[in-house]
Every structure is written in C-alpha cells, then in structure tokens.
Amino acid sequence: MKYLSSFLVLFLICGVGGFDLVIDDIPDEVENLIDLEIDGFPSSSKARNGRYQRSTSDWGYVGDLVEDDDKIGLYSYKVQSTITSRLANTMIQAKMVNNAKRPQPIVFDVQVPKGAFIDNFTMDINGITFTSHIREKSEARKMYAQAKAKGKAAGIVRSNALDMENFQTEVNVPPGMRIQFQLHYHEMIRRKLSSYEHVISVKPGRLAKHMEVDVRIIEPQGLRYVHVPNSLGDHFDGITTISKGEKKAHVSFKPTMAQQRKCPKCSSTAVDGNFVVQYDVNRETTGGELEIFNGYFIHFFAPENLDPLPKNILFVIDVSGSMWGLKMKQTIEAMKAILSELRAADQFSLIDFNHNVRCWRDNLVSATPSQVEDAKKYIQTIHPNGGTNINEALLRATFILNEAKSLGMLDPNSVSMIVLVSDGDPTVGELKLTTIQKNVKQSIKDEFSLFCLGIGFDVDYDFLQRIATDNRGMAQRIFGNQETSLQMKNFYNQVSTPLLKKIQFNYPQESVSDVTQSSFHNYFGGSEIVVAGKVDTENLQHLESIVTATAANAELVMETLRDVEELDGFMKKDKYADPDFTRKLWAYLTVNQMMAERNAAPTAALKRNITKSILQMSLDHHIVTPFTAMLIENAEKDEIMLADQPKDPRKGCCPGTLGLTPNAPNNNRGIPAWANVTAVPVSFMPEQRSPPVSSLSINRVDNDPHFIIHLPKSQRNICFNINSEPGKILNLISDPGTGVVVNGQLVGAKKAKNKKLNTYFGKIGFYFKKKGLKVEITTETITLKDGSYAITLTWADTGHIIRKQLLISVKKESNVTITVGEEMSFMVLLHRVWKKHPVNVDFLGIYIPPENQFSPAAHGLIGQFASEPEVSIHHQTPGQAPEKPQAIMEVKGNKFTVTRGVQKDYRTDRVLGTDVLCWFVHNSGKGFIDGHYRDYLVPHLYSFMKKP
C-alpha cells in the first residue's frame, strides 16, 4: 500500500524548535494515489476509481536530475526575498521527487531568522495542496482532536528540543511522486554597525537542477550602497550579480548545477551557508524619515555626525570552570581589544566572578592609557575555576555605579552600562532566576543599562534576554568557537558609541493612534530606532513629528513634516514593493513590544490581558506566536496536520523592547503643545524670539553683501555695500562686554559679471565666549561647538539645539534663529540657487534686531551702531534718475553725498524680497562706518576685531 505520513518541525520566534510527530492515521485520498511514471517521474496521477487529481503543471521538463544514493532528486530550490523599507518578505520553495522504487521520507529543512514571523506554509503533493491557517492554540488543538476522532488527522507536532531557528517538514513519499514545499516569513531588518544585513539560510542539502536566490530592495529614502559579501565561500566568486538604482536594487544568485558541485565530479553541493545582502540608505535629516502609507506611519531615526556621549562601563566576566579552554582564551583576546577602544572621556572597571566576586578596581577609573594597560594585564592573569555566582556579581557592579553617581563622579550627560559575559546558569549563591532578575532590577532602578553576552549553548539565553530587556539593554548569544572573540567585539561595537540619551518621539495625539514604543533610554551610533503607528490620513494632509533628546553637548528638538500622500505614487508604480509594508512593520513592532511587556508584567492578571492582546494581533495579522498554532490542511479540509508550539519550559518569550509610556507632556514655549519634551529641562528652553517682521526695524546683511543699518531714533535706514575678495572674513559684531562675536566669510560667484566678481556670505560664525559656545553656519550645515564636542544639523532638518540657555532653531531650507536667553537673537537666511547656474552660488543673509542688548563696547560693521550716532541728512537734490535723489549726510564729523535707493529684505519673500527704502553710502560705507572696511577684516571665523 502506498501511503503518506508527515511531520512538521517548526521553530518559531519564541525559542522553541524541534518537534516529534505522532502518526494517528493514513489519509484515504493519499493512500489511493498511484504513480504513472514517465522517465522516472509520475505523470498526472489518477485515483484507482478513475478520477484525475490536480497535477503540478509548472515544473516543466524534469529530467537530468542528480540523485544521491537515496534516489531523491531536487528539481528546484528557490528563494525570493523582497525588502520594502526594511520589511523583508521571504519565500523559500523546494520541488523534489522520489525516484526510488520504495516510499521514503523527504525532508524540507530551512533556517528561519530568529525573530521572524512565519505567516504561511504550503505543501503540494502530486497536485494535492495543503495550506496553512493560524488559529488560537486551544481551538487548533480542538479542531485537530475532532479530525482525529473522524480518522482524518495526518499528524501532530510536539516540542522536544530547544533549537532556535529550524523549520523542518518530513513527508514519507511514495515512489515516483513529486512534492513541493513553500514557506513564507517576514521580518524587520535591524540596522547594526551602520548597515542593514539581510541573512538568508541557503542549505538545499543536494544539487538542484534550478537554483536561485533573488533579492529585491525598495527603499524610498534612497540607497547609499548595496554589498554582497562572499559568505558562501570563494567557490562562488563572480556568480552574484547586483543591479543598483537610486532607490531600488536587484541581487541575483543563480549557480548552474556544475557551479554548485563541490568538485567537478562531485555529486554533493557546495551551497551550504548563509546568503548575505548588506546595504544602507541615504539620510538627509537628523529628525529621521517619516514614511506614511495605507493608514500607517513608520518613523526611521538614525542621526549621524554626533559626538559620542561619555560612558561609564563595567565589564562583568564569568571565570567559572566551564569557561576553561577556548572560551576563556577568546574572551581574554576580545576584552583586550575592547579595552583598547575605550575613549579618554570614558570611565570603566572590571569584575570577574566564579563562586567568588573580584574587582580589578573598587570604583570607576578614567580610561587613561596606563589604566587600560593595567586592566589588560589583570585580564591576562585570569584562570577559570569554581562555580557561577551571577547574582552577587551583578549586584556588585550596580553598587559601584550607584556609589559613583551618589558621589557626583558621573558626568550628567554620560551613559552608564554593565556588560555581562557568561556561559552558564548560576550554581552558587542565589539560584532562582526570577529572584536574580528582581534583585538586579531593584538595584539598577532604571538608571543604567544591562547588556548580556551568552557564550555557547549551555547558557540560559532566555534568562539573559529577560534580564537585559528588563534593564534597558539587550542580549546576544555568542557561539563558542574560533570566532568567539570577533563576535564579542562586534557586539561591543554596537553599544560602544552612545550618541543620544532620553529620546522621546512625539506626534499629534488627535491624528495618530496605537503608537509603538516612543521613549528610549539610549541611541547608539550605527543603529536605528523605529517607531510606528496608525494615522488618520483621511482628515490629515501632513504629519508632524518632534523628537527630543540629550546629546553630548546640547539638548535637541528635531522636527519632521511629511505629506501623508507623498509615498502613494512611488509605491503604486513599483510592482515588487509590498503595499502592506507599513501595516506589517507596525504589527511586528507591536507584537514584539507586547511580548516584552508580558515578560515584565508584575501580576498574573496583567499578564493575562497582554496575552489576549498578543493572541488577537496574531490572528488579525496571520502570524505564528507562542499563543497560536498552525493548522495545515488540504482544500477539502479532510486532511489535517497540526504545527503546535508548547510554552517555553523556561518561561521565556520573544525578543522585543519594553514599551515605556511617558507622563503628560510639558507645554514648553516654542514647541507644539502635543510634544512631550521631557528630555529638555524647562530652564533650557528660552522663549523663541524671532526678529520682528517689519522691514523698518532691523539690521541686515544680504545678497552681495548689502548692509542695511536701521537707526531707531531717527527712523532711517542707511545702506552700504562691501566690495572685498572671496575667502576674506568680515567682522559684523565684536562685543568684548558680552563676549559675543559675529563674523562672515565671503564666497565668490562662479565667474565675473560685467567685469565684476560678486561676493556673498558663504559662512557665518557666532562666538559666545562666556558660554564657551561657537556656532558655524554654512550653506550646507549648522554646527554647534562646545570645546571638543560638536553637533551638526543640515538645512534639510527642522529642529532645535539647546545648550547653556542658547537655542538654535532650524527651519528646513529656510532660516536659522539663534536665541541667547532674553538678551539677543539672530536670524540667518539661506538662499538657494539653481545648481547649474553659470554665475550664482548659494549664500547666506543675516538679520539682527536693534533691540539686542550689546554692551557700549560693541563694535564691528553692525555692532558699532548699537549706540546710534547722530545723523543729519539735508540738501536733497534730484539725481540722475528721478527715483534716486541725492542728499548730504553728516555723521561722526564726516560730510558726504548719499543717494536714495531701494534694497531688499528677504525674510518674508526669499525670492523677490520686500523693498526697503534707504540712503545709500558709496565707497564701501566710507564716512558712515569707523575707519576703512579693511579694518574689519579678521583672521579667523571666531576672532574679535581690534577697533580702528
């Protein structure tokens, strides 16, 4: 009798993997299948009663297969993966045939990335299709039990292992029969070390007549680069092709059967490993990228060009007996490299533990070269032995950090963390894992982060993951082999460069709902924060976000504004883009967040409520979680198999980030009322005073460069031009009394016009000496400098930088306002020109209110008029043009001719400007300004000038 029996081995996101099969019955429909062979392959199969079954028609010619001794042929092995804005949808398909004269098992075994959501699985057995459905676990078991009672249950899957990545299906296939497996899963690709890495396991197990890995990338932000490392080995050099456009890329790997062979005459395949695609995207704004589509928004946040925050780091290293040998040797090698990478501003110490706990230093020390070398020598002397006392080691580490904080030894802007390296469960001291987790949580008090490295397979990785997530950190399994050292160093590099802390994402509450985690303890360089939610696109034209954070030398407020329909055209034109990517990403983040919240739930009632929410999300979005099961059945629903996933015996769950809900927002001035600016103390938020809009009440320098000085007492505007050379730096304000300097550096046009080369301000520098702050504004960037620290925004950003009661506000592609307490403010205007213009260049204009509180010692081309001089204008006569009369001006003991004319104020109209009537002083302001304009040339952008 021909018969079919099957079992599924399914590894899902919760860390439960291998499964046993209980065979209960033999399906009648399959039992009656016969094989009509053509060249060893069955034709469309007939049932014995003469009824034709569905045939697999898309295989084409299936001859020339290479078979192992088991006579199983692999017709094709195909992987298709499409990445749409970090959301990867992957399909793995295998078509196989049993050419033996007897029934035998065919196995479909693939590696699914940890954290991926399996959403579909199908089998096609000689035209009979089995499809999958997601059900609540108890309901699925009930349906299976009913099928079993009717004799229609093919098998049940139960757990018996802790493998974390396998999805395995085994079907006992009659001779000559074809079978096709197809698995679908999706995942969000996380950014690590400045790169997105998409890893696909490609292990067909045998030579395939048709082998293909096809990856398409669609990133609306634009692709910075695409790289495919030779992860499958030198054997496949030159086979992968990459086609990259501005926002799309296609990667193809299609080795022929000859290229798959390990050697020319080998029947075994060399394709056995991971196919890896690495890429990164363009980033124009510091505030992140908002992508809105189909009623959901995704906010990708990965700012660059920020100075690292200083860190206080304690390394806690397991030196118990189980670490003996290669593990310890590799750990020592990694620690020596890691210590060498500590920055001068960092503080650190080392703790090693077995049944006892030892400290290299009882307190944090600065990472000076001598201390680092001493720590390396200490590491070298470690000899593993004894038991494992994790509880006491972690409590000692938290004590050192808490004591340093209470003694005022920690920089307020620094980030504190503990890095635990261990390979096993506790064997000494406190052994109960839940008690250790509670003890550490109470000791850390949400002040520090805990990162855990679990070495090897004996370690309770789920415990390390829970305790790390519970304390604002993350865990990673390190495989104990020759690459242990490299894996440890790569993990450290992910957390070695904290750039921001206390990051808060804010959105208008009336426009968004169901927002995922929006408050984060730290942001590390090279990573990415992702926030998602639902958005009311029917009643909204634009969505605005405001991100507040603490940087190394300033408080940041970064704004982003996006049209809710901006992506519609792009997405609809691309046939490969997943139109559901925003919903899937939102669901992915939400489910993982709820999993983490469930782990940390303090009461059973709260845990039950969270479980109900996870279950509903799993059913709504057709994904397998620990609370659902996958029913696999044929079209007639009279053949049922059950892929079940029991609870983790160690009560672990799924990876994710604990959601933190902030308190009610503070309504700080200059920030929308809905924005929670908890990262920005109110005392650092002076009122944002823009210069008055009236064109008659402000001093300004704009265009090439035209100076307009407003004299409030006489209500006159006096104009003059400065004709100097590109590269020269003009002093605008030099006030030793307040310690304020404003200088502008000239840039020339691309070529002369009418035998004259126009010059403009291409760079403006502000120096606030008493605060120790410098601001440099160019036509590309806005940079705040505080000693050795610097923070930069681009003109593509909208946001704020706050430092020492100095507020820098950037309006995208428009202007920058600098506000210093209540005393003074400045506005710098950006003028963009056509990039291919034959003459003109981008330039800056500066606007300074006369109300600014400069001291009597203020000078400079503008600063000298803080104390208004007496000006007399008389004897007005007609000029050569009727609209340009002339007159005599008397000022500062000088007497000269001036001309009535018109200049421009570009604050309200940056294209045409607003006309400003003024009296024009010829010869670069000679007679109106003190001395000659060359007296106002300074050597550096932040130099004070000497009075003429």
mmCIF file of N, CA and C in Angstrom, residues 842-895:
data_model
loop_
_atom_site.group_PDB
_atom_site.id
_atom_site.type_symbol
_atom_site.label_atom_id
_atom_site.label_comp_id
_atom_site.label_asym_id
_atom_site.label_seq_id
_atom_site.Cartn_x
_atom_site.Cartn_y
_atom_site.Cartn_z
ATOM 1 N N ASP A 842 24.996 79.502 -3.901
ATOM 2 C CA ASP A 842 24.216 79.588 -2.670
ATOM 3 C C ASP A 842 24.902 80.569 -1.717
ATOM 4 N N PHE A 843 24.099 81.293 -0.921
ATOM 5 C CA PHE A 843 24.704 82.230 0.032
ATOM 6 C C PHE A 843 23.775 82.441 1.213
ATOM 7 N N LEU A 844 24.259 83.191 2.203
ATOM 8 C CA LEU A 844 23.542 83.438 3.448
ATOM 9 C C LEU A 844 23.300 84.930 3.641
ATOM 10 N N GLY A 845 22.224 85.241 4.355
ATOM 11 C CA GLY A 845 21.965 86.604 4.806
ATOM 12 C C GLY A 845 21.770 86.584 6.305
ATOM 13 N N ILE A 846 22.085 87.694 6.991
ATOM 14 C CA ILE A 846 21.940 87.745 8.441
ATOM 15 C C ILE A 846 21.104 88.954 8.835
ATOM 16 N N TYR A 847 20.216 88.755 9.806
ATOM 17 C CA TYR A 847 19.286 89.779 10.280
ATOM 18 C C TYR A 847 19.423 89.890 11.801
ATOM 19 N N ILE A 848 19.656 91.124 12.287
ATOM 20 C CA ILE A 848 19.960 91.346 13.706
ATOM 21 C C ILE A 848 19.058 92.464 14.242
ATOM 22 N N PRO A 849 18.189 92.178 15.202
ATOM 23 C CA PRO A 849 17.308 93.228 15.743
ATOM 24 C C PRO A 849 18.117 94.278 16.517
ATOM 25 N N PRO A 850 17.770 95.549 16.398
ATOM 26 C CA PRO A 850 18.471 96.573 17.171
ATOM 27 C C PRO A 850 18.178 96.469 18.664
ATOM 28 N N GLU A 851 17.163 95.693 19.056
ATOM 29 C CA GLU A 851 16.856 95.524 20.479
ATOM 30 C C GLU A 851 17.872 94.652 21.200
ATOM 31 N N ASN A 852 18.750 93.955 20.453
ATOM 32 C CA ASN A 852 19.747 93.105 21.111
ATOM 33 C C ASN A 852 20.556 93.910 22.121
ATOM 34 N N GLN A 853 20.786 93.317 23.257
ATOM 35 C CA GLN A 853 21.415 94.017 24.374
ATOM 36 C C GLN A 853 22.935 93.866 24.330
ATOM 37 N N PHE A 854 23.555 94.577 23.396
ATOM 38 C CA PHE A 854 25.013 94.603 23.347
ATOM 39 C C PHE A 854 25.533 95.639 24.353
ATOM 40 N N SER A 855 26.805 95.512 24.697
ATOM 41 C CA SER A 855 27.403 96.460 25.642
ATOM 42 C C SER A 855 27.863 97.715 24.896
ATOM 43 N N PRO A 856 28.186 98.814 25.626
ATOM 44 C CA PRO A 856 28.710 100.031 24.968
ATOM 45 C C PRO A 856 30.009 99.796 24.217
ATOM 46 N N ALA A 857 30.713 98.694 24.544
ATOM 47 C CA ALA A 857 31.991 98.399 23.884
ATOM 48 C C ALA A 857 31.809 97.693 22.551
ATOM 49 N N ALA A 858 30.562 97.414 22.152
ATOM 50 C CA ALA A 858 30.319 96.679 20.910
ATOM 51 C C ALA A 858 30.816 97.457 19.702
ATOM 52 N N HIS A 859 31.399 96.712 18.748
ATOM 53 C CA HIS A 859 31.870 97.331 17.513
ATOM 54 C C HIS A 859 31.666 96.350 16.382
ATOM 55 N N GLY A 860 32.247 96.624 15.246
ATOM 56 C CA GLY A 860 32.040 95.811 14.063
ATOM 57 C C GLY A 860 31.217 96.570 13.052
ATOM 58 N N LEU A 861 31.117 96.028 11.860
ATOM 59 C CA LEU A 861 30.377 96.717 10.800
ATOM 60 C C LEU A 861 28.923 96.983 11.185
ATOM 61 N N ILE A 862 28.347 96.116 12.010
ATOM 62 C CA ILE A 862 26.984 96.330 12.517
ATOM 63 C C ILE A 862 27.006 96.731 13.990
ATOM 64 N N GLY A 863 27.875 96.104 14.750
ATOM 65 C CA GLY A 863 27.894 96.319 16.198
ATOM 66 C C GLY A 863 28.138 97.759 16.608
ATOM 67 N N GLN A 864 28.886 98.546 15.793
ATOM 68 C CA GLN A 864 29.177 99.933 16.167
ATOM 69 C C GLN A 864 27.922 100.786 16.229
ATOM 70 N N PHE A 865 26.837 100.312 15.603
ATOM 71 C CA PHE A 865 25.609 101.105 15.583
ATOM 72 C C PHE A 865 24.642 100.719 16.707
ATOM 73 N N ALA A 866 25.114 99.844 17.646
ATOM 74 C CA ALA A 866 24.300 99.572 18.833
ATOM 75 C C ALA A 866 24.091 100.855 19.619
ATOM 76 N N SER A 867 25.100 101.729 19.603
ATOM 77 C CA SER A 867 24.947 103.087 20.132
ATOM 78 C C SER A 867 24.719 103.993 18.920
ATOM 79 N N GLU A 868 23.487 104.423 18.726
ATOM 80 C CA GLU A 868 23.119 105.123 17.499
ATOM 81 C C GLU A 868 23.802 106.480 17.386
ATOM 82 N N PRO A 869 24.508 106.742 16.283
ATOM 83 C CA PRO A 869 25.156 108.041 16.089
ATOM 84 C C PRO A 869 24.142 109.099 15.633
ATOM 85 N N GLU A 870 24.518 110.367 15.811
ATOM 86 C CA GLU A 870 23.682 111.461 15.304
ATOM 87 C C GLU A 870 23.895 111.565 13.791
ATOM 88 N N VAL A 871 22.794 111.546 13.058
ATOM 89 C CA VAL A 871 22.867 111.589 11.601
ATOM 90 C C VAL A 871 21.997 112.747 11.099
ATOM 91 N N SER A 872 22.582 113.553 10.213
ATOM 92 C CA SER A 872 21.825 114.646 9.602
ATOM 93 C C SER A 872 21.856 114.468 8.091
ATOM 94 N N ILE A 873 20.693 114.513 7.462
ATOM 95 C CA ILE A 873 20.600 114.403 6.003
ATOM 96 C C ILE A 873 19.862 115.645 5.496
ATOM 97 N N HIS A 874 20.517 116.404 4.606
ATOM 98 C CA HIS A 874 19.920 117.659 4.156
ATOM 99 C C HIS A 874 20.346 117.952 2.720
ATOM 100 N N HIS A 875 19.837 119.065 2.198
ATOM 101 C CA HIS A 875 20.136 119.488 0.835
ATOM 102 C C HIS A 875 19.846 118.381 -0.181
ATOM 103 N N GLN A 876 18.624 117.872 -0.121
ATOM 104 C CA GLN A 876 18.217 116.826 -1.075
ATOM 105 C C GLN A 876 18.016 117.440 -2.449
ATOM 106 N N THR A 877 18.619 116.842 -3.462
ATOM 107 C CA THR A 877 18.524 117.317 -4.844
ATOM 108 C C THR A 877 18.188 116.150 -5.751
ATOM 109 N N PRO A 878 17.604 116.436 -6.938
ATOM 110 C CA PRO A 878 17.299 115.348 -7.873
ATOM 111 C C PRO A 878 18.578 114.645 -8.329
ATOM 112 N N GLY A 879 18.510 113.358 -8.508
ATOM 113 C CA GLY A 879 19.645 112.603 -9.022
ATOM 114 C C GLY A 879 19.528 112.391 -10.503
ATOM 115 N N GLN A 880 20.431 111.567 -11.040
ATOM 116 C CA GLN A 880 20.388 111.284 -12.477
ATOM 117 C C GLN A 880 19.092 110.565 -12.843
ATOM 118 N N ALA A 881 18.578 109.751 -11.923
ATOM 119 C CA ALA A 881 17.267 109.115 -12.122
ATOM 120 C C ALA A 881 16.293 109.744 -11.133
ATOM 121 N N PRO A 882 15.083 110.012 -11.540
ATOM 122 C CA PRO A 882 14.117 110.682 -10.658
ATOM 123 C C PRO A 882 13.867 109.935 -9.360
ATOM 124 N N GLU A 883 13.922 108.589 -9.436
ATOM 125 C CA GLU A 883 13.647 107.810 -8.229
ATOM 126 C C GLU A 883 14.858 107.709 -7.300
ATOM 127 N N LYS A 884 15.991 108.291 -7.703
ATOM 128 C CA LYS A 884 17.204 108.219 -6.886
ATOM 129 C C LYS A 884 17.730 109.628 -6.588
ATOM 130 N N PRO A 885 17.052 110.389 -5.714
ATOM 131 C CA PRO A 885 17.562 111.715 -5.354
ATOM 132 C C PRO A 885 18.838 111.606 -4.537
ATOM 133 N N GLN A 886 19.585 112.667 -4.488
ATOM 134 C CA GLN A 886 20.823 112.712 -3.704
ATOM 135 C C GLN A 886 20.655 113.703 -2.557
ATOM 136 N N ALA A 887 21.527 113.534 -1.545
ATOM 137 C CA ALA A 887 21.495 114.445 -0.394
ATOM 138 C C ALA A 887 22.872 114.453 0.252
ATOM 139 N N ILE A 888 23.011 115.357 1.234
ATOM 140 C CA ILE A 888 24.248 115.441 2.011
ATOM 141 C C ILE A 888 23.996 114.808 3.372
ATOM 142 N N MET A 889 24.899 113.874 3.753
ATOM 143 C CA MET A 889 24.821 113.250 5.081
ATOM 144 C C MET A 889 25.981 113.745 5.930
ATOM 145 N N GLU A 890 25.656 114.049 7.190
ATOM 146 C CA GLU A 890 26.686 114.421 8.171
ATOM 147 C C GLU A 890 26.570 113.443 9.341
ATOM 148 N N VAL A 891 27.686 112.781 9.636
ATOM 149 C CA VAL A 891 27.716 111.813 10.722
ATOM 150 C C VAL A 891 29.162 111.635 11.183
ATOM 151 N N LYS A 892 29.368 111.563 12.494
ATOM 152 C CA LYS A 892 30.694 111.322 13.082
ATOM 153 C C LYS A 892 31.727 112.338 12.582
ATOM 154 N N GLY A 893 31.310 113.581 12.323
ATOM 155 C CA GLY A 893 32.227 114.605 11.846
ATOM 156 C C GLY A 893 32.535 114.507 10.375
ATOM 157 N N ASN A 894 31.883 113.577 9.677
ATOM 158 C CA ASN A 894 32.109 113.404 8.241
ATOM 159 C C ASN A 894 30.922 113.958 7.458
ATOM 160 N N LYS A 895 31.241 114.427 6.238
ATOM 161 C CA LYS A 895 30.217 115.013 5.383
ATOM 162 C C LYS A 895 30.410 114.468 3.967
#
